Amino acid sequence: MIEISTDKSKLQIDVIHQFITNAYWAKGRTVAEVKKTIEHCFCFGVYLDDKQIGFARVATDYTVFAYLMDVFILEEHRGKGYSKALIARIHEAEELKSCKVWMLKTADAHGLYKQFGFTTLRSPEKVMERILK
């Protein structure tokens, strides 16, 4: 049975960093950068027998907007419904109940997120981004 917790003191930074720094969306992110992102976000750790096997964070104002990021389940634990349980727990979080606008970027998990109401942009002409290299 997995545990999903928002207690930041339980997060295993080495596990998170090792996965994140090799992920297509965050290749090369440093430990210091991982710690800083955790410090400034609402985080969810996924644990099996007290070992961290997954993670997600939400950048949010806790009122209107929530941006879901850095979602992962370690490869050896995939296919068991853990990612679905993680996203469900995030969407059930009392702290995020009033957020009406949710966003995320993904290259490969559209099927998962569609189950929770995520869609392509309804008005892409209203969305802008600034990406620095």
Short mmCIF file of N, CA and C in Angstrom, two decimals:
data_model
loop_
_atom_site.label_atom_id
_atom_site.label_comp_id
_atom_site.label_asym_id
_atom_site.label_seq_id
_atom_site.Cartn_x
_atom_site.Cartn_y
_atom_site.Cartn_z
N MET A 1 0.85 -1.18 0.00
CA MET A 1 0.00 0.00 0.00
C MET A 1 0.89 1.25 0.00
N ILE A 2 0.61 2.19 -0.91
CA ILE A 2 1.40 3.40 -0.95
C ILE A 2 0.85 4.44 0.01
N GLU A 3 1.71 5.38 0.36
CA GLU A 3 1.32 6.55 1.14
C GLU A 3 1.63 7.77 0.28
N ILE A 4 0.71 8.72 0.25
CA ILE A 4 0.95 9.98 -0.44
C ILE A 4 0.87 11.08 0.62
N SER A 5 1.96 11.83 0.74
CA SER A 5 2.08 12.80 1.82
C SER A 5 2.50 14.17 1.29
N THR A 6 2.04 15.21 1.97
CA THR A 6 2.48 16.58 1.65
C THR A 6 3.51 17.07 2.67
N ASP A 7 3.98 16.20 3.52
CA ASP A 7 4.98 16.55 4.52
C ASP A 7 6.35 16.67 3.84
N LYS A 8 6.83 17.89 3.68
CA LYS A 8 8.10 18.11 2.98
C LYS A 8 9.28 17.48 3.71
N SER A 9 9.18 17.30 5.01
CA SER A 9 10.30 16.72 5.76
C SER A 9 10.53 15.25 5.39
N LYS A 10 9.54 14.61 4.78
CA LYS A 10 9.68 13.21 4.36
C LYS A 10 10.31 13.06 2.98
N LEU A 11 10.35 14.15 2.21
CA LEU A 11 10.87 14.07 0.84
C LEU A 11 12.33 13.63 0.84
N GLN A 12 12.65 12.73 -0.07
CA GLN A 12 14.01 12.21 -0.21
C GLN A 12 14.64 12.92 -1.41
N ILE A 13 15.32 14.01 -1.13
CA ILE A 13 15.85 14.89 -2.17
C ILE A 13 16.72 14.14 -3.17
N ASP A 14 17.51 13.19 -2.70
CA ASP A 14 18.37 12.44 -3.62
C ASP A 14 17.56 11.66 -4.65
N VAL A 15 16.45 11.07 -4.24
CA VAL A 15 15.58 10.33 -5.16
C VAL A 15 14.96 11.29 -6.17
N ILE A 16 14.44 12.40 -5.67
CA ILE A 16 13.80 13.38 -6.54
C ILE A 16 14.82 13.94 -7.54
N HIS A 17 15.97 14.35 -7.04
CA HIS A 17 16.98 14.92 -7.93
C HIS A 17 17.44 13.93 -8.98
N GLN A 18 17.71 12.72 -8.56
CA GLN A 18 18.21 11.71 -9.52
C GLN A 18 17.22 11.52 -10.66
N PHE A 19 15.93 11.50 -10.35
CA PHE A 19 14.94 11.33 -11.42
C PHE A 19 14.82 12.61 -12.25
N ILE A 20 14.61 13.72 -11.58
CA ILE A 20 14.34 14.99 -12.26
C ILE A 20 15.48 15.40 -13.18
N THR A 21 16.71 15.28 -12.72
CA THR A 21 17.85 15.76 -13.51
C THR A 21 18.04 14.96 -14.80
N ASN A 22 17.43 13.79 -14.88
CA ASN A 22 17.50 12.98 -16.09
C ASN A 22 16.22 13.00 -16.91
N ALA A 23 15.20 13.69 -16.44
CA ALA A 23 13.92 13.76 -17.14
C ALA A 23 14.01 14.72 -18.31
N TYR A 24 13.26 14.45 -19.37
CA TYR A 24 13.33 15.29 -20.57
C TYR A 24 12.99 16.74 -20.28
N TRP A 25 12.17 17.01 -19.28
CA TRP A 25 11.73 18.37 -19.01
C TRP A 25 12.67 19.13 -18.07
N ALA A 26 13.62 18.45 -17.44
CA ALA A 26 14.46 19.13 -16.45
C ALA A 26 15.90 18.63 -16.48
N LYS A 27 16.34 18.19 -17.62
CA LYS A 27 17.68 17.61 -17.74
C LYS A 27 18.73 18.57 -17.17
N GLY A 28 19.53 18.05 -16.25
CA GLY A 28 20.61 18.83 -15.69
C GLY A 28 20.25 19.70 -14.49
N ARG A 29 19.01 19.66 -14.02
CA ARG A 29 18.63 20.47 -12.86
C ARG A 29 19.50 20.06 -11.67
N THR A 30 20.02 21.03 -10.98
CA THR A 30 20.94 20.77 -9.86
C THR A 30 20.16 20.43 -8.58
N VAL A 31 20.87 19.91 -7.60
CA VAL A 31 20.26 19.63 -6.30
C VAL A 31 19.75 20.93 -5.69
N ALA A 32 20.54 21.99 -5.78
CA ALA A 32 20.12 23.29 -5.23
C ALA A 32 18.83 23.77 -5.91
N GLU A 33 18.72 23.59 -7.21
CA GLU A 33 17.50 23.99 -7.92
C GLU A 33 16.31 23.14 -7.51
N VAL A 34 16.53 21.85 -7.33
CA VAL A 34 15.45 20.97 -6.88
C VAL A 34 14.98 21.41 -5.50
N LYS A 35 15.90 21.68 -4.60
CA LYS A 35 15.53 22.13 -3.25
C LYS A 35 14.74 23.44 -3.30
N LYS A 36 15.15 24.35 -4.15
CA LYS A 36 14.47 25.65 -4.26
C LYS A 36 13.06 25.47 -4.80
N THR A 37 12.87 24.60 -5.79
CA THR A 37 11.52 24.37 -6.33
C THR A 37 10.61 23.76 -5.27
N ILE A 38 11.16 22.87 -4.48
CA ILE A 38 10.38 22.25 -3.40
C ILE A 38 10.00 23.28 -2.35
N GLU A 39 10.94 24.13 -2.01
CA GLU A 39 10.70 25.16 -1.00
C GLU A 39 9.53 26.07 -1.38
N HIS A 40 9.37 26.34 -2.66
CA HIS A 40 8.39 27.32 -3.12
C HIS A 40 7.11 26.71 -3.69
N CYS A 41 6.90 25.43 -3.51
CA CYS A 41 5.71 24.77 -4.06
C CYS A 41 5.03 23.89 -3.03
N PHE A 42 3.81 23.50 -3.36
CA PHE A 42 3.04 22.52 -2.58
C PHE A 42 3.43 21.16 -3.15
N CYS A 43 4.04 20.31 -2.35
CA CYS A 43 4.63 19.07 -2.85
C CYS A 43 3.93 17.82 -2.32
N PHE A 44 3.99 16.78 -3.13
CA PHE A 44 3.39 15.50 -2.81
C PHE A 44 4.44 14.41 -3.02
N GLY A 45 4.73 13.64 -1.99
CA GLY A 45 5.63 12.52 -2.10
C GLY A 45 4.84 11.22 -2.09
N VAL A 46 5.28 10.26 -2.87
CA VAL A 46 4.65 8.94 -2.92
C VAL A 46 5.65 7.95 -2.33
N TYR A 47 5.19 7.17 -1.35
CA TYR A 47 6.08 6.27 -0.61
C TYR A 47 5.54 4.85 -0.59
N LEU A 48 6.45 3.92 -0.70
CA LEU A 48 6.15 2.49 -0.57
C LEU A 48 7.16 1.95 0.42
N ASP A 49 6.69 1.44 1.55
CA ASP A 49 7.57 0.95 2.62
C ASP A 49 8.59 2.03 3.02
N ASP A 50 8.11 3.26 3.17
CA ASP A 50 8.93 4.40 3.58
C ASP A 50 10.01 4.81 2.58
N LYS A 51 10.00 4.24 1.40
CA LYS A 51 10.94 4.65 0.35
C LYS A 51 10.17 5.47 -0.67
N GLN A 52 10.73 6.60 -1.06
CA GLN A 52 10.05 7.46 -2.02
C GLN A 52 10.11 6.85 -3.41
N ILE A 53 8.93 6.72 -4.03
CA ILE A 53 8.85 6.15 -5.38
C ILE A 53 8.20 7.12 -6.37
N GLY A 54 7.76 8.28 -5.88
CA GLY A 54 7.12 9.24 -6.77
C GLY A 54 7.06 10.61 -6.15
N PHE A 55 6.68 11.58 -6.99
CA PHE A 55 6.70 12.97 -6.57
C PHE A 55 5.86 13.80 -7.53
N ALA A 56 5.36 14.89 -7.03
CA ALA A 56 4.75 15.94 -7.86
C ALA A 56 4.77 17.22 -7.06
N ARG A 57 4.77 18.33 -7.77
CA ARG A 57 4.67 19.61 -7.08
C ARG A 57 3.70 20.51 -7.82
N VAL A 58 3.11 21.42 -7.07
CA VAL A 58 2.14 22.35 -7.62
C VAL A 58 2.58 23.76 -7.26
N ALA A 59 2.81 24.58 -8.28
CA ALA A 59 3.05 26.00 -8.07
C ALA A 59 1.67 26.65 -8.04
N THR A 60 1.35 27.33 -6.95
CA THR A 60 -0.02 27.79 -6.77
C THR A 60 -0.11 29.02 -5.89
N ASP A 61 -1.21 29.75 -6.05
CA ASP A 61 -1.55 30.83 -5.13
C ASP A 61 -2.58 30.35 -4.12
N TYR A 62 -2.97 29.08 -4.20
CA TYR A 62 -3.92 28.42 -3.30
C TYR A 62 -5.33 29.03 -3.38
N THR A 63 -5.59 29.82 -4.39
CA THR A 63 -6.89 30.47 -4.51
C THR A 63 -7.46 30.33 -5.91
N VAL A 64 -6.67 30.67 -6.92
CA VAL A 64 -7.17 30.73 -8.29
C VAL A 64 -6.44 29.77 -9.21
N PHE A 65 -5.12 29.69 -9.09
CA PHE A 65 -4.29 29.05 -10.11
C PHE A 65 -3.42 27.94 -9.52
N ALA A 66 -3.27 26.85 -10.28
CA ALA A 66 -2.39 25.74 -9.89
C ALA A 66 -1.70 25.21 -11.13
N TYR A 67 -0.40 25.08 -11.06
CA TYR A 67 0.40 24.57 -12.17
C TYR A 67 1.09 23.29 -11.70
N LEU A 68 0.72 22.17 -12.29
CA LEU A 68 1.23 20.86 -11.91
C LEU A 68 2.55 20.59 -12.62
N MET A 69 3.57 20.19 -11.84
CA MET A 69 4.91 20.01 -12.40
C MET A 69 5.65 18.83 -11.78
N ASP A 70 6.68 18.41 -12.47
CA ASP A 70 7.64 17.41 -11.98
C ASP A 70 6.96 16.14 -11.46
N VAL A 71 5.95 15.70 -12.16
CA VAL A 71 5.22 14.49 -11.75
C VAL A 71 5.98 13.25 -12.23
N PHE A 72 6.24 12.33 -11.30
CA PHE A 72 6.85 11.08 -11.72
C PHE A 72 6.59 9.97 -10.71
N ILE A 73 6.61 8.77 -11.24
CA ILE A 73 6.68 7.52 -10.47
C ILE A 73 7.92 6.81 -11.01
N LEU A 74 8.78 6.33 -10.13
CA LEU A 74 9.98 5.63 -10.58
C LEU A 74 9.59 4.49 -11.52
N GLU A 75 10.39 4.30 -12.53
CA GLU A 75 10.08 3.35 -13.60
C GLU A 75 9.71 1.95 -13.10
N GLU A 76 10.42 1.47 -12.10
CA GLU A 76 10.17 0.10 -11.62
C GLU A 76 8.84 -0.04 -10.88
N HIS A 77 8.17 1.08 -10.61
CA HIS A 77 6.90 1.04 -9.90
C HIS A 77 5.72 1.48 -10.78
N ARG A 78 5.95 1.64 -12.05
CA ARG A 78 4.88 2.08 -12.96
C ARG A 78 3.96 0.92 -13.32
N GLY A 79 2.78 1.26 -13.78
CA GLY A 79 1.82 0.26 -14.21
C GLY A 79 1.00 -0.33 -13.08
N LYS A 80 1.04 0.30 -11.92
CA LYS A 80 0.32 -0.22 -10.75
C LYS A 80 -0.75 0.75 -10.26
N GLY A 81 -0.99 1.82 -11.04
CA GLY A 81 -2.01 2.79 -10.66
C GLY A 81 -1.54 3.88 -9.72
N TYR A 82 -0.23 3.92 -9.45
CA TYR A 82 0.28 4.91 -8.50
C TYR A 82 0.18 6.34 -9.02
N SER A 83 0.43 6.53 -10.32
CA SER A 83 0.34 7.89 -10.86
C SER A 83 -1.10 8.38 -10.82
N LYS A 84 -2.02 7.51 -11.09
CA LYS A 84 -3.44 7.88 -11.01
C LYS A 84 -3.82 8.22 -9.57
N ALA A 85 -3.34 7.46 -8.62
CA ALA A 85 -3.60 7.75 -7.20
C ALA A 85 -2.98 9.09 -6.80
N LEU A 86 -1.79 9.38 -7.31
CA LEU A 86 -1.12 10.65 -7.02
C LEU A 86 -1.92 11.83 -7.55
N ILE A 87 -2.33 11.76 -8.80
CA ILE A 87 -3.08 12.89 -9.39
C ILE A 87 -4.44 13.03 -8.69
N ALA A 88 -5.07 11.94 -8.35
CA ALA A 88 -6.34 12.01 -7.61
C ALA A 88 -6.13 12.70 -6.27
N ARG A 89 -5.07 12.35 -5.56
CA ARG A 89 -4.78 12.96 -4.25
C ARG A 89 -4.54 14.46 -4.38
N ILE A 90 -3.83 14.84 -5.43
CA ILE A 90 -3.58 16.27 -5.67
C ILE A 90 -4.89 17.01 -5.89
N HIS A 91 -5.75 16.44 -6.71
CA HIS A 91 -7.02 17.10 -7.01
C HIS A 91 -8.00 17.07 -5.83
N GLU A 92 -7.78 16.20 -4.89
CA GLU A 92 -8.63 16.15 -3.69
C GLU A 92 -8.09 17.02 -2.56
N ALA A 93 -6.89 17.56 -2.72
CA ALA A 93 -6.26 18.34 -1.65
C ALA A 93 -7.13 19.54 -1.28
N GLU A 94 -7.46 19.63 -0.03
CA GLU A 94 -8.30 20.72 0.47
C GLU A 94 -7.67 22.08 0.16
N GLU A 95 -6.35 22.15 0.25
CA GLU A 95 -5.63 23.41 0.03
C GLU A 95 -5.81 23.95 -1.39
N LEU A 96 -6.17 23.08 -2.33
CA LEU A 96 -6.27 23.48 -3.74
C LEU A 96 -7.71 23.53 -4.25
N LYS A 97 -8.67 23.29 -3.38
CA LYS A 97 -10.08 23.18 -3.79
C LYS A 97 -10.60 24.40 -4.53
N SER A 98 -10.16 25.61 -4.15
CA SER A 98 -10.71 26.80 -4.79
C SER A 98 -10.05 27.14 -6.12
N CYS A 99 -8.97 26.47 -6.47
CA CYS A 99 -8.26 26.75 -7.72
C CYS A 99 -9.13 26.34 -8.91
N LYS A 100 -9.43 27.29 -9.75
CA LYS A 100 -10.28 27.03 -10.92
C LYS A 100 -9.47 26.83 -12.19
N VAL A 101 -8.26 27.35 -12.23
CA VAL A 101 -7.41 27.22 -13.41
C VAL A 101 -6.23 26.33 -13.07
N TRP A 102 -6.15 25.22 -13.78
CA TRP A 102 -5.05 24.27 -13.63
C TRP A 102 -4.32 24.17 -14.96
N MET A 103 -3.01 24.08 -14.91
CA MET A 103 -2.22 23.91 -16.13
C MET A 103 -1.12 22.90 -15.88
N LEU A 104 -0.60 22.37 -16.97
CA LEU A 104 0.56 21.51 -16.95
C LEU A 104 1.11 21.43 -18.35
N LYS A 105 2.34 20.95 -18.45
CA LYS A 105 2.94 20.64 -19.75
C LYS A 105 3.38 19.19 -19.68
N THR A 106 3.11 18.44 -20.73
CA THR A 106 3.55 17.05 -20.78
C THR A 106 3.76 16.65 -22.23
N ALA A 107 4.73 15.79 -22.45
CA ALA A 107 4.98 15.27 -23.79
C ALA A 107 4.48 13.85 -23.93
N ASP A 108 4.14 13.20 -22.81
CA ASP A 108 3.88 11.77 -22.93
C ASP A 108 2.82 11.19 -22.00
N ALA A 109 2.10 12.00 -21.26
CA ALA A 109 1.14 11.43 -20.31
C ALA A 109 -0.26 12.01 -20.48
N HIS A 110 -0.61 12.36 -21.68
CA HIS A 110 -1.91 12.97 -21.93
C HIS A 110 -3.07 12.10 -21.46
N GLY A 111 -2.97 10.81 -21.66
CA GLY A 111 -4.04 9.90 -21.26
C GLY A 111 -4.32 9.95 -19.76
N LEU A 112 -3.26 10.03 -18.97
CA LEU A 112 -3.42 10.12 -17.52
C LEU A 112 -4.17 11.40 -17.16
N TYR A 113 -3.70 12.52 -17.67
CA TYR A 113 -4.26 13.80 -17.26
C TYR A 113 -5.67 14.04 -17.80
N LYS A 114 -5.99 13.49 -18.94
CA LYS A 114 -7.35 13.61 -19.48
C LYS A 114 -8.37 13.00 -18.53
N GLN A 115 -7.98 11.96 -17.80
CA GLN A 115 -8.88 11.32 -16.83
C GLN A 115 -9.27 12.27 -15.70
N PHE A 116 -8.50 13.34 -15.53
CA PHE A 116 -8.75 14.30 -14.46
C PHE A 116 -9.20 15.66 -15.00
N GLY A 117 -9.68 15.67 -16.24
CA GLY A 117 -10.28 16.87 -16.80
C GLY A 117 -9.35 17.80 -17.55
N PHE A 118 -8.08 17.46 -17.66
CA PHE A 118 -7.17 18.30 -18.43
C PHE A 118 -7.47 18.13 -19.92
N THR A 119 -7.42 19.23 -20.65
CA THR A 119 -7.65 19.23 -22.09
C THR A 119 -6.58 20.08 -22.77
N THR A 120 -6.61 20.09 -24.09
CA THR A 120 -5.75 21.03 -24.80
C THR A 120 -6.29 22.43 -24.52
N LEU A 121 -5.49 23.43 -24.79
CA LEU A 121 -5.90 24.80 -24.51
C LEU A 121 -7.17 25.16 -25.28
N ARG A 122 -8.14 25.69 -24.58
CA ARG A 122 -9.38 26.12 -25.24
C ARG A 122 -9.17 27.40 -26.03
N SER A 123 -8.31 28.26 -25.52
CA SER A 123 -8.04 29.54 -26.18
C SER A 123 -6.53 29.75 -26.26
N PRO A 124 -5.86 28.99 -27.12
CA PRO A 124 -4.40 29.11 -27.16
C PRO A 124 -3.93 30.51 -27.55
N GLU A 125 -4.77 31.25 -28.23
CA GLU A 125 -4.39 32.61 -28.61
C GLU A 125 -4.28 33.54 -27.40
N LYS A 126 -4.80 33.11 -26.25
CA LYS A 126 -4.72 33.91 -25.03
C LYS A 126 -3.55 33.52 -24.14
N VAL A 127 -2.87 32.45 -24.48
CA VAL A 127 -1.78 31.95 -23.65
C VAL A 127 -0.46 32.31 -24.29
N MET A 128 0.42 32.86 -23.47
CA MET A 128 1.76 33.20 -23.94
C MET A 128 2.77 32.56 -23.00
N GLU A 129 3.99 32.41 -23.48
CA GLU A 129 5.05 31.90 -22.63
C GLU A 129 6.34 32.61 -22.97
N ARG A 130 7.24 32.59 -22.04
CA ARG A 130 8.58 33.14 -22.24
C ARG A 130 9.55 32.11 -21.73
N ILE A 131 10.33 31.53 -22.61
CA ILE A 131 11.26 30.49 -22.24
C ILE A 131 12.68 30.99 -22.50
N LEU A 132 13.47 31.04 -21.46
CA LEU A 132 14.85 31.49 -21.57
C LEU A 132 15.76 30.28 -21.68
N LYS A 133 16.72 30.36 -22.53
CA LYS A 133 17.66 29.24 -22.73
C LYS A 133 18.95 29.51 -22.01
#
